[in-house]
Amino acid sequence: MAICLNCRRESPIISEYLKLCLDCIRNNFERVKPLIDRAHSESRKKFNLPPFPPKKEGGKKCKVCVNQCIFSKDESGYCGSLELGTLDYYYDPLPTNCVADKVCEGTKKFGMKNLAVFYRSCSFNCLFCQNWHFKNSRYRTKTIPSEEFKNLIDKNTFCVCYFGGDPTPQIVHSIRASREILKNKKATICWETNGSMNSKIARKIAEISWSSNGWIKFDIKTFDTKLNYALCGTNNEWTLENFSMLAELKKEYGLKKGLIASTLLIPGYIDEEEIYKISKFISDLDRDIPYVLLGFSPHFFFYDLLRSSRMQAFKAKEIAEKNGLKNVYLGNVFLLS
């Protein structure tokens, strides 16, 4: 059991690495912020990544994501990306483990496959990351030009999903790749993302995805900006703004589907209050938007936390449904304790 460095409370749902409880993050943020900054800085030093979004005088400003880094030509921003197309890809037989599997047509496409495109960079620094290995520098070198992606699609490829890390830092590459794919071939295009890109890009990927009958899958990690900073190293303002914008855009286009949200149920940090706020936010936009509550397994710097319990998961589902959401699902049920 860990002890909160601020209030000295001991609990099994306090991260041994972060050493701060949820109440102190919410109610004493300015006081505990130096401790949060230290935790994130130390976690990033292990991977030779910038401890904070760089703001180098005389550098060039990157406008792709919420971090708005300013850095020199041969340096990387907070995301660690030096070159577009730094990724891995592989094929998954359908149906596959997808956050949208309860609503996507791909679950019916037996015998076909998904092209999974994993970008090796991220605009967030989640201390609970389940795909953290991409942070190792040896994985941040190999690049694949966007022009090659049209050659990766054959008659058995039903869909393409960009994820990571997160596709945000290299979103221009995924847009170019999608256009190459859709020039002469048919495929459903999806993005799974923390949604931290600028609004023009968010709109652009939605239009590409929706034109192909695809989904934009938003990982809404928190509603509280302070909590997002504590858990993910940066704020979630653009995430929430983009989700709101795309929910309205979907209505404008007369679409019944195409946008989905998910939240990881981290014991001790994503509590009933947080689920209430997230689900209320989604419901106020559109009650038909699917919402997936994902079971948590200890990972990365949150190695010592408990798994999500069935009680936590079903209570979260109940809260979301009481807030008016019509399509609430539990994902990763096999992880629940």
mmCIF file of C-alpha atoms in Angstrom:
data_model
loop_
_atom_site.group_PDB
_atom_site.id
_atom_site.type_symbol
_atom_site.label_atom_id
_atom_site.label_comp_id
_atom_site.label_asym_id
_atom_site.label_seq_id
_atom_site.Cartn_x
_atom_site.Cartn_y
_atom_site.Cartn_z
ATOM 1 C CA MET A 1 0.000 0.000 0.000
ATOM 2 C CA ALA A 2 1.220 3.472 -0.883
ATOM 3 C CA ILE A 3 1.032 6.645 1.210
ATOM 4 C CA CYS A 4 -0.102 9.970 -0.266
ATOM 5 C CA LEU A 5 2.748 12.475 0.077
ATOM 6 C CA ASN A 6 0.277 15.296 0.702
ATOM 7 C CA CYS A 7 -2.341 14.018 3.152
ATOM 8 C CA ARG A 8 -0.376 10.964 4.412
ATOM 9 C CA ARG A 9 -3.328 8.643 3.795
ATOM 10 C CA GLU A 10 -2.392 5.016 3.137
ATOM 11 C CA SER A 11 -4.383 3.018 0.603
ATOM 12 C CA PRO A 12 -4.020 0.168 -1.939
ATOM 13 C CA ILE A 13 -5.614 2.449 -4.557
ATOM 14 C CA ILE A 14 -2.854 5.061 -4.366
ATOM 15 C CA SER A 15 -0.099 4.581 -6.935
ATOM 16 C CA GLU A 16 3.277 3.820 -5.388
ATOM 17 C CA TYR A 17 4.883 5.779 -8.226
ATOM 18 C CA LEU A 18 2.666 8.893 -8.216
ATOM 19 C CA LYS A 19 2.202 8.841 -4.424
ATOM 20 C CA LEU A 20 -0.832 11.105 -4.548
ATOM 21 C CA CYS A 21 -4.461 10.294 -3.846
ATOM 22 C CA LEU A 22 -7.389 11.397 -5.974
ATOM 23 C CA ASP A 23 -8.744 13.814 -3.346
ATOM 24 C CA CYS A 24 -5.456 15.718 -3.121
ATOM 25 C CA ILE A 25 -5.166 15.953 -6.912
ATOM 26 C CA ARG A 26 -8.688 17.378 -7.139
ATOM 27 C CA ASN A 27 -8.711 19.624 -4.078
ATOM 28 C CA ASN A 28 -5.064 20.624 -3.571
ATOM 29 C CA PHE A 29 -3.807 20.682 -7.144
ATOM 30 C CA GLU A 30 -1.500 23.711 -6.943
ATOM 31 C CA ARG A 31 0.107 22.327 -3.817
ATOM 32 C CA VAL A 32 0.749 18.860 -5.290
ATOM 33 C CA LYS A 33 1.564 19.992 -8.841
ATOM 34 C CA PRO A 34 5.361 20.004 -8.211
ATOM 35 C CA LEU A 35 5.071 16.351 -7.148
ATOM 36 C CA ILE A 36 3.091 15.548 -10.291
ATOM 37 C CA ASP A 37 5.666 17.322 -12.451
ATOM 38 C CA ARG A 38 8.489 15.412 -10.804
ATOM 39 C CA ALA A 39 6.758 12.063 -11.384
ATOM 40 C CA HIS A 40 6.227 12.758 -15.068
ATOM 41 C CA SER A 41 9.679 14.240 -15.575
ATOM 42 C CA GLU A 42 11.374 11.209 -14.030
ATOM 43 C CA SER A 43 9.233 8.794 -16.023
ATOM 44 C CA ARG A 44 10.241 10.460 -19.289
ATOM 45 C CA LYS A 45 13.934 10.663 -18.485
ATOM 46 C CA LYS A 46 14.000 6.869 -18.482
ATOM 47 C CA PHE A 47 13.224 7.021 -22.217
ATOM 48 C CA ASN A 48 15.251 10.121 -23.137
ATOM 49 C CA LEU A 49 12.092 12.090 -23.856
ATOM 50 C CA PRO A 50 11.627 15.800 -23.103
ATOM 51 C CA PRO A 51 10.380 16.114 -19.498
ATOM 52 C CA PHE A 52 7.920 18.865 -20.497
ATOM 53 C CA PRO A 53 6.635 20.297 -23.792
ATOM 54 C CA PRO A 54 9.653 22.325 -24.995
ATOM 55 C CA LYS A 55 9.289 26.079 -25.445
ATOM 56 C CA LYS A 56 12.648 26.906 -26.993
ATOM 57 C CA GLU A 57 13.258 30.553 -27.769
ATOM 58 C CA GLY A 58 13.718 31.047 -31.495
ATOM 59 C CA GLY A 59 12.397 27.561 -32.290
ATOM 60 C CA LYS A 60 9.536 26.584 -34.551
ATOM 61 C CA LYS A 61 6.071 26.160 -33.073
ATOM 62 C CA CYS A 62 4.265 22.892 -33.732
ATOM 63 C CA LYS A 63 0.521 23.454 -34.047
ATOM 64 C CA VAL A 64 -0.542 19.830 -34.388
ATOM 65 C CA CYS A 65 -1.545 19.084 -30.791
ATOM 66 C CA VAL A 66 -2.501 20.647 -27.481
ATOM 67 C CA ASN A 67 1.116 20.775 -26.269
ATOM 68 C CA GLN A 68 2.053 23.517 -28.785
ATOM 69 C CA CYS A 69 5.770 22.666 -28.526
ATOM 70 C CA ILE A 70 8.443 25.088 -29.729
ATOM 71 C CA PHE A 71 11.693 23.363 -30.692
ATOM 72 C CA SER A 72 14.609 23.339 -33.122
ATOM 73 C CA LYS A 73 14.609 21.437 -36.412
ATOM 74 C CA ASP A 74 16.697 18.477 -35.211
ATOM 75 C CA GLU A 75 14.908 18.098 -31.878
ATOM 76 C CA SER A 76 11.676 16.357 -31.006
ATOM 77 C CA GLY A 77 8.645 17.756 -29.282
ATOM 78 C CA TYR A 78 7.006 16.280 -26.208
ATOM 79 C CA CYS A 79 5.709 13.383 -28.317
ATOM 80 C CA GLY A 80 9.214 12.180 -29.174
ATOM 81 C CA SER A 81 8.470 12.054 -32.887
ATOM 82 C CA LEU A 82 11.314 13.110 -35.163
ATOM 83 C CA GLU A 83 9.906 11.936 -38.481
ATOM 84 C CA LEU A 84 6.483 11.172 -39.942
ATOM 85 C CA GLY A 85 5.725 7.507 -40.538
ATOM 86 C CA THR A 86 7.461 6.113 -37.454
ATOM 87 C CA LEU A 87 5.201 3.121 -36.941
ATOM 88 C CA ASP A 88 4.519 -0.587 -37.036
ATOM 89 C CA TYR A 89 1.673 -2.341 -38.802
ATOM 90 C CA TYR A 90 0.178 -5.805 -38.760
ATOM 91 C CA TYR A 91 -2.984 -7.623 -39.814
ATOM 92 C CA ASP A 92 -5.656 -8.807 -37.397
ATOM 93 C CA PRO A 93 -8.257 -11.371 -38.474
ATOM 94 C CA LEU A 94 -11.802 -10.096 -37.981
ATOM 95 C CA PRO A 95 -13.558 -9.908 -35.632
ATOM 96 C CA THR A 96 -10.755 -8.460 -33.491
ATOM 97 C CA ASN A 97 -10.376 -6.796 -30.095
ATOM 98 C CA CYS A 98 -11.562 -3.263 -30.926
ATOM 99 C CA VAL A 99 -13.067 -0.608 -28.683
ATOM 100 C CA ALA A 100 -15.886 -0.305 -31.239
ATOM 101 C CA ASP A 101 -16.470 -4.037 -31.590
ATOM 102 C CA LYS A 102 -20.013 -3.804 -30.184
ATOM 103 C CA VAL A 103 -21.109 -1.417 -32.932
ATOM 104 C CA CYS A 104 -18.738 -1.843 -35.883
ATOM 105 C CA GLU A 105 -19.577 -3.776 -39.057
ATOM 106 C CA GLY A 106 -16.150 -5.412 -38.833
ATOM 107 C CA THR A 107 -17.456 -7.860 -36.226
ATOM 108 C CA LYS A 108 -19.542 -9.459 -38.976
ATOM 109 C CA LYS A 109 -16.714 -9.733 -41.493
ATOM 110 C CA PHE A 110 -15.468 -13.232 -40.732
ATOM 111 C CA GLY A 111 -12.597 -14.249 -42.982
ATOM 112 C CA MET A 112 -11.536 -10.647 -43.578
ATOM 113 C CA LYS A 113 -8.842 -8.645 -41.768
ATOM 114 C CA ASN A 114 -7.970 -5.312 -40.211
ATOM 115 C CA LEU A 115 -4.791 -3.390 -40.998
ATOM 116 C CA ALA A 116 -3.646 -2.148 -37.569
ATOM 117 C CA VAL A 117 -1.278 0.839 -37.781
ATOM 118 C CA PHE A 118 0.592 1.594 -34.539
ATOM 119 C CA TYR A 119 2.292 5.007 -34.378
ATOM 120 C CA ARG A 120 5.356 5.106 -32.127
ATOM 121 C CA SER A 121 4.775 8.479 -30.471
ATOM 122 C CA CYS A 122 2.197 10.128 -28.217
ATOM 123 C CA SER A 123 1.072 13.595 -27.177
ATOM 124 C CA PHE A 124 0.242 12.332 -23.662
ATOM 125 C CA ASN A 125 2.438 10.714 -21.022
ATOM 126 C CA CYS A 126 0.015 8.317 -19.359
ATOM 127 C CA LEU A 127 1.567 6.713 -16.295
ATOM 128 C CA PHE A 128 -0.691 3.692 -16.854
ATOM 129 C CA CYS A 129 0.105 3.230 -20.583
ATOM 130 C CA GLN A 130 -0.566 -0.299 -21.805
ATOM 131 C CA ASN A 131 1.546 0.132 -24.949
ATOM 132 C CA TRP A 132 4.498 1.918 -23.335
ATOM 133 C CA HIS A 133 7.224 -0.066 -25.138
ATOM 134 C CA PHE A 134 7.116 2.339 -28.085
ATOM 135 C CA LYS A 135 8.845 4.894 -25.835
ATOM 136 C CA ASN A 136 12.127 2.962 -26.099
ATOM 137 C CA SER A 137 14.354 4.823 -28.545
ATOM 138 C CA ARG A 138 15.137 1.684 -30.562
ATOM 139 C CA TYR A 139 11.469 1.564 -31.568
ATOM 140 C CA ARG A 140 11.438 5.198 -32.726
ATOM 141 C CA THR A 141 13.579 4.866 -35.854
ATOM 142 C CA LYS A 142 11.957 2.797 -38.609
ATOM 143 C CA THR A 143 9.681 4.831 -40.888
ATOM 144 C CA ILE A 144 7.234 3.872 -43.651
ATOM 145 C CA PRO A 145 6.157 6.395 -46.328
ATOM 146 C CA SER A 146 2.431 7.093 -46.570
ATOM 147 C CA GLU A 147 2.547 6.280 -50.293
ATOM 148 C CA GLU A 148 3.215 2.618 -49.506
ATOM 149 C CA PHE A 149 -0.025 2.088 -47.648
ATOM 150 C CA LYS A 150 -2.149 1.606 -50.741
ATOM 151 C CA ASN A 151 -0.082 -1.533 -51.389
ATOM 152 C CA LEU A 152 -1.032 -2.961 -47.984
ATOM 153 C CA ILE A 153 -4.719 -3.199 -48.847
ATOM 154 C CA ASP A 154 -6.052 -6.252 -50.641
ATOM 155 C CA LYS A 155 -9.541 -7.614 -51.271
ATOM 156 C CA ASN A 156 -9.621 -9.207 -47.800
ATOM 157 C CA THR A 157 -8.749 -5.985 -45.932
ATOM 158 C CA PHE A 158 -12.008 -4.611 -44.573
ATOM 159 C CA CYS A 159 -10.684 -1.843 -42.324
ATOM 160 C CA VAL A 160 -7.675 0.238 -41.269
ATOM 161 C CA CYS A 161 -7.251 1.495 -37.702
ATOM 162 C CA TYR A 162 -4.648 4.075 -36.684
ATOM 163 C CA PHE A 163 -3.697 3.937 -33.018
ATOM 164 C CA GLY A 164 -0.560 3.845 -30.854
ATOM 165 C CA GLY A 165 0.937 5.497 -28.723
ATOM 166 C CA ASP A 166 -1.368 7.880 -30.451
ATOM 167 C CA PRO A 167 -1.743 8.884 -34.090
ATOM 168 C CA THR A 168 -1.992 12.588 -33.149
ATOM 169 C CA PRO A 169 1.717 13.549 -33.422
ATOM 170 C CA GLN A 170 1.937 11.935 -36.871
ATOM 171 C CA ILE A 171 -1.634 12.635 -37.918
ATOM 172 C CA VAL A 172 -0.556 14.208 -41.221
ATOM 173 C CA HIS A 173 1.012 10.871 -42.192
ATOM 174 C CA SER A 174 -2.205 8.964 -41.419
ATOM 175 C CA ILE A 175 -4.260 11.458 -43.446
ATOM 176 C CA ARG A 176 -1.939 11.089 -46.449
ATOM 177 C CA ALA A 177 -1.947 7.299 -46.080
ATOM 178 C CA SER A 178 -5.757 7.261 -45.966
ATOM 179 C CA ARG A 179 -6.021 9.330 -49.114
ATOM 180 C CA GLU A 180 -3.648 6.977 -50.903
ATOM 181 C CA ILE A 181 -5.708 3.994 -49.764
ATOM 182 C CA LEU A 182 -9.044 5.493 -50.791
ATOM 183 C CA LYS A 183 -7.892 6.645 -54.227
ATOM 184 C CA ASN A 184 -8.404 3.281 -55.855
ATOM 185 C CA LYS A 185 -9.375 0.880 -53.096
ATOM 186 C CA LYS A 186 -12.258 0.455 -50.695
ATOM 187 C CA ALA A 187 -11.586 0.212 -46.950
ATOM 188 C CA THR A 188 -13.165 1.454 -43.746
ATOM 189 C CA ILE A 189 -10.839 3.978 -42.067
ATOM 190 C CA CYS A 190 -10.822 4.485 -38.276
ATOM 191 C CA TRP A 191 -8.758 6.461 -35.799
ATOM 192 C CA GLU A 192 -8.354 5.542 -32.113
ATOM 193 C CA THR A 193 -6.989 8.595 -30.324
ATOM 194 C CA ASN A 194 -6.806 10.774 -27.224
ATOM 195 C CA GLY A 195 -8.257 13.527 -29.420
ATOM 196 C CA SER A 196 -5.597 16.140 -28.616
ATOM 197 C CA MET A 197 -5.018 17.331 -32.203
ATOM 198 C CA ASN A 198 -6.045 20.799 -33.382
ATOM 199 C CA SER A 199 -9.678 21.170 -34.385
ATOM 200 C CA LYS A 200 -9.056 21.529 -38.140
ATOM 201 C CA ILE A 201 -7.252 18.185 -38.180
ATOM 202 C CA ALA A 202 -9.954 16.573 -36.020
ATOM 203 C CA ARG A 203 -12.566 17.655 -38.526
ATOM 204 C CA LYS A 204 -10.471 16.412 -41.440
ATOM 205 C CA ILE A 205 -9.948 12.890 -40.057
ATOM 206 C CA ALA A 206 -13.642 12.644 -39.216
ATOM 207 C CA GLU A 207 -14.621 13.534 -42.759
ATOM 208 C CA ILE A 208 -12.216 10.933 -44.167
ATOM 209 C CA SER A 209 -13.371 8.272 -41.728
ATOM 210 C CA TRP A 210 -17.074 8.932 -42.136
ATOM 211 C CA SER A 211 -16.819 8.949 -45.924
ATOM 212 C CA SER A 212 -15.546 5.363 -45.622
ATOM 213 C CA ASN A 213 -18.191 4.305 -43.049
ATOM 214 C CA GLY A 214 -15.565 4.335 -40.287
ATOM 215 C CA TRP A 215 -15.359 5.379 -36.630
ATOM 216 C CA ILE A 216 -13.480 8.039 -34.675
ATOM 217 C CA LYS A 217 -12.737 6.412 -31.328
ATOM 218 C CA PHE A 218 -12.021 8.935 -28.559
ATOM 219 C CA ASP A 219 -10.236 7.768 -25.426
ATOM 220 C CA ILE A 220 -11.635 10.220 -22.864
ATOM 221 C CA LYS A 221 -9.302 9.427 -20.006
ATOM 222 C CA THR A 222 -10.765 11.967 -17.577
ATOM 223 C CA PHE A 223 -13.163 14.899 -17.493
ATOM 224 C CA ASP A 224 -11.263 16.829 -14.830
ATOM 225 C CA THR A 225 -8.380 18.729 -16.452
ATOM 226 C CA LYS A 226 -6.323 18.590 -13.233
ATOM 227 C CA LEU A 227 -6.705 14.835 -13.048
ATOM 228 C CA ASN A 228 -5.761 14.482 -16.709
ATOM 229 C CA TYR A 229 -2.601 16.478 -16.013
ATOM 230 C CA ALA A 230 -1.768 14.232 -13.055
ATOM 231 C CA LEU A 231 -2.330 10.971 -14.904
ATOM 232 C CA CYS A 232 -1.300 11.943 -18.437
ATOM 233 C CA GLY A 233 1.163 14.830 -18.078
ATOM 234 C CA THR A 234 -0.884 17.366 -20.040
ATOM 235 C CA ASN A 235 -4.381 18.802 -20.225
ATOM 236 C CA ASN A 236 -7.430 17.447 -22.031
ATOM 237 C CA GLU A 237 -9.073 20.696 -23.121
ATOM 238 C CA TRP A 238 -8.678 19.999 -26.831
ATOM 239 C CA THR A 239 -9.900 16.424 -26.344
ATOM 240 C CA LEU A 240 -13.214 17.595 -24.901
ATOM 241 C CA GLU A 241 -13.557 20.464 -27.383
ATOM 242 C CA ASN A 242 -12.901 18.174 -30.353
ATOM 243 C CA PHE A 243 -15.341 15.560 -29.123
ATOM 244 C CA SER A 244 -18.035 18.228 -28.755
ATOM 245 C CA MET A 245 -17.268 19.592 -32.213
ATOM 246 C CA LEU A 246 -17.430 16.164 -33.873
ATOM 247 C CA ALA A 247 -20.669 15.297 -32.076
ATOM 248 C CA GLU A 248 -22.246 18.425 -33.589
ATOM 249 C CA LEU A 249 -20.670 17.764 -36.989
ATOM 250 C CA LYS A 250 -22.074 14.248 -37.003
ATOM 251 C CA LYS A 251 -25.558 15.704 -36.489
ATOM 252 C CA GLU A 252 -24.981 18.203 -39.302
ATOM 253 C CA TYR A 253 -24.109 15.344 -41.638
ATOM 254 C CA GLY A 254 -27.162 13.386 -40.504
ATOM 255 C CA LEU A 255 -25.037 10.438 -39.353
ATOM 256 C CA LYS A 256 -26.318 7.903 -36.841
ATOM 257 C CA LYS A 257 -22.872 6.481 -36.129
ATOM 258 C CA GLY A 258 -19.176 7.289 -36.527
ATOM 259 C CA LEU A 259 -18.202 8.610 -33.063
ATOM 260 C CA ILE A 260 -17.523 6.534 -29.957
ATOM 261 C CA ALA A 261 -15.949 7.201 -26.555
ATOM 262 C CA SER A 262 -14.139 4.986 -24.075
ATOM 263 C CA THR A 263 -12.709 5.357 -20.566
ATOM 264 C CA LEU A 264 -10.277 3.127 -18.695
ATOM 265 C CA LEU A 265 -11.555 2.320 -15.190
ATOM 266 C CA ILE A 266 -8.393 2.920 -13.135
ATOM 267 C CA PRO A 267 -9.056 1.998 -9.479
ATOM 268 C CA GLY A 268 -8.482 4.911 -7.127
ATOM 269 C CA TYR A 269 -8.399 7.544 -9.864
ATOM 270 C CA ILE A 270 -11.351 7.091 -12.228
ATOM 271 C CA ASP A 271 -14.118 6.979 -9.649
ATOM 272 C CA GLU A 272 -17.906 7.305 -9.778
ATOM 273 C CA GLU A 273 -17.721 11.116 -9.842
ATOM 274 C CA GLU A 274 -15.443 11.043 -12.878
ATOM 275 C CA ILE A 275 -17.666 8.575 -14.739
ATOM 276 C CA TYR A 276 -20.688 10.716 -13.892
ATOM 277 C CA LYS A 277 -19.040 13.831 -15.369
ATOM 278 C CA ILE A 278 -17.792 12.074 -18.522
ATOM 279 C CA SER A 279 -21.059 10.310 -19.242
ATOM 280 C CA LYS A 280 -23.074 13.492 -18.549
ATOM 281 C CA PHE A 281 -20.797 15.371 -20.964
ATOM 282 C CA ILE A 282 -21.413 12.763 -23.689
ATOM 283 C CA SER A 283 -25.131 12.463 -22.994
ATOM 284 C CA ASP A 284 -25.641 16.227 -23.214
ATOM 285 C CA LEU A 285 -24.145 16.077 -26.712
ATOM 286 C CA ASP A 286 -25.910 12.982 -28.030
ATOM 287 C CA ARG A 287 -27.433 10.128 -26.023
ATOM 288 C CA ASP A 288 -26.889 7.705 -28.886
ATOM 289 C CA ILE A 289 -23.086 7.971 -28.857
ATOM 290 C CA PRO A 290 -21.699 4.599 -27.720
ATOM 291 C CA TYR A 291 -19.620 4.663 -24.526
ATOM 292 C CA VAL A 292 -17.257 1.826 -23.621
ATOM 293 C CA LEU A 293 -15.951 1.301 -20.078
ATOM 294 C CA LEU A 294 -12.676 -0.599 -20.195
ATOM 295 C CA GLY A 295 -11.302 -2.913 -17.525
ATOM 296 C CA PHE A 296 -7.884 -1.880 -16.187
ATOM 297 C CA SER A 297 -4.904 -4.160 -15.651
ATOM 298 C CA PRO A 298 -1.787 -2.881 -13.804
ATOM 299 C CA HIS A 299 0.761 -1.541 -16.292
ATOM 300 C CA PHE A 300 3.819 0.662 -16.632
ATOM 301 C CA PHE A 301 4.205 3.025 -13.636
ATOM 302 C CA PHE A 302 0.816 2.011 -12.229
ATOM 303 C CA TYR A 303 2.081 -1.546 -11.828
ATOM 304 C CA ASP A 304 0.930 -1.850 -8.211
ATOM 305 C CA LEU A 305 -2.710 -0.834 -8.556
ATOM 306 C CA LEU A 306 -5.570 -3.310 -8.460
ATOM 307 C CA ARG A 307 -7.486 -4.551 -11.468
ATOM 308 C CA SER A 308 -10.876 -2.987 -12.085
ATOM 309 C CA SER A 309 -13.503 -4.933 -10.170
ATOM 310 C CA ARG A 310 -16.805 -6.156 -11.530
ATOM 311 C CA MET A 311 -18.534 -3.993 -8.926
ATOM 312 C CA GLN A 312 -16.684 -0.884 -10.171
ATOM 313 C CA ALA A 313 -17.431 -1.704 -13.818
ATOM 314 C CA PHE A 314 -21.130 -2.420 -13.403
ATOM 315 C CA LYS A 315 -21.604 0.611 -11.140
ATOM 316 C CA ALA A 316 -19.933 2.798 -13.782
ATOM 317 C CA LYS A 317 -22.240 1.347 -16.436
ATOM 318 C CA GLU A 318 -25.253 2.074 -14.240
ATOM 319 C CA ILE A 319 -24.147 5.685 -13.729
ATOM 320 C CA ALA A 320 -23.645 6.252 -17.461
ATOM 321 C CA GLU A 321 -27.034 4.793 -18.284
ATOM 322 C CA LYS A 322 -28.749 6.899 -15.597
ATOM 323 C CA ASN A 323 -27.204 9.922 -17.290
ATOM 324 C CA GLY A 324 -29.201 8.998 -20.379
ATOM 325 C CA LEU A 325 -26.668 7.179 -22.555
ATOM 326 C CA LYS A 326 -28.420 4.480 -24.562
ATOM 327 C CA ASN A 327 -25.405 2.429 -25.678
ATOM 328 C CA VAL A 328 -23.055 1.696 -22.771
ATOM 329 C CA TYR A 329 -20.786 -1.336 -22.973
ATOM 330 C CA LEU A 330 -18.150 -3.022 -20.835
ATOM 331 C CA GLY A 331 -14.880 -3.857 -22.574
ATOM 332 C CA ASN A 332 -11.990 -6.071 -21.468
ATOM 333 C CA VAL A 333 -14.402 -7.932 -19.192
ATOM 334 C CA PHE A 334 -11.868 -10.756 -18.902
ATOM 335 C CA LEU A 335 -9.625 -8.371 -16.893
ATOM 336 C CA LEU A 336 -12.209 -7.631 -14.199
ATOM 337 C CA SER A 337 -11.568 -9.064 -10.753
#
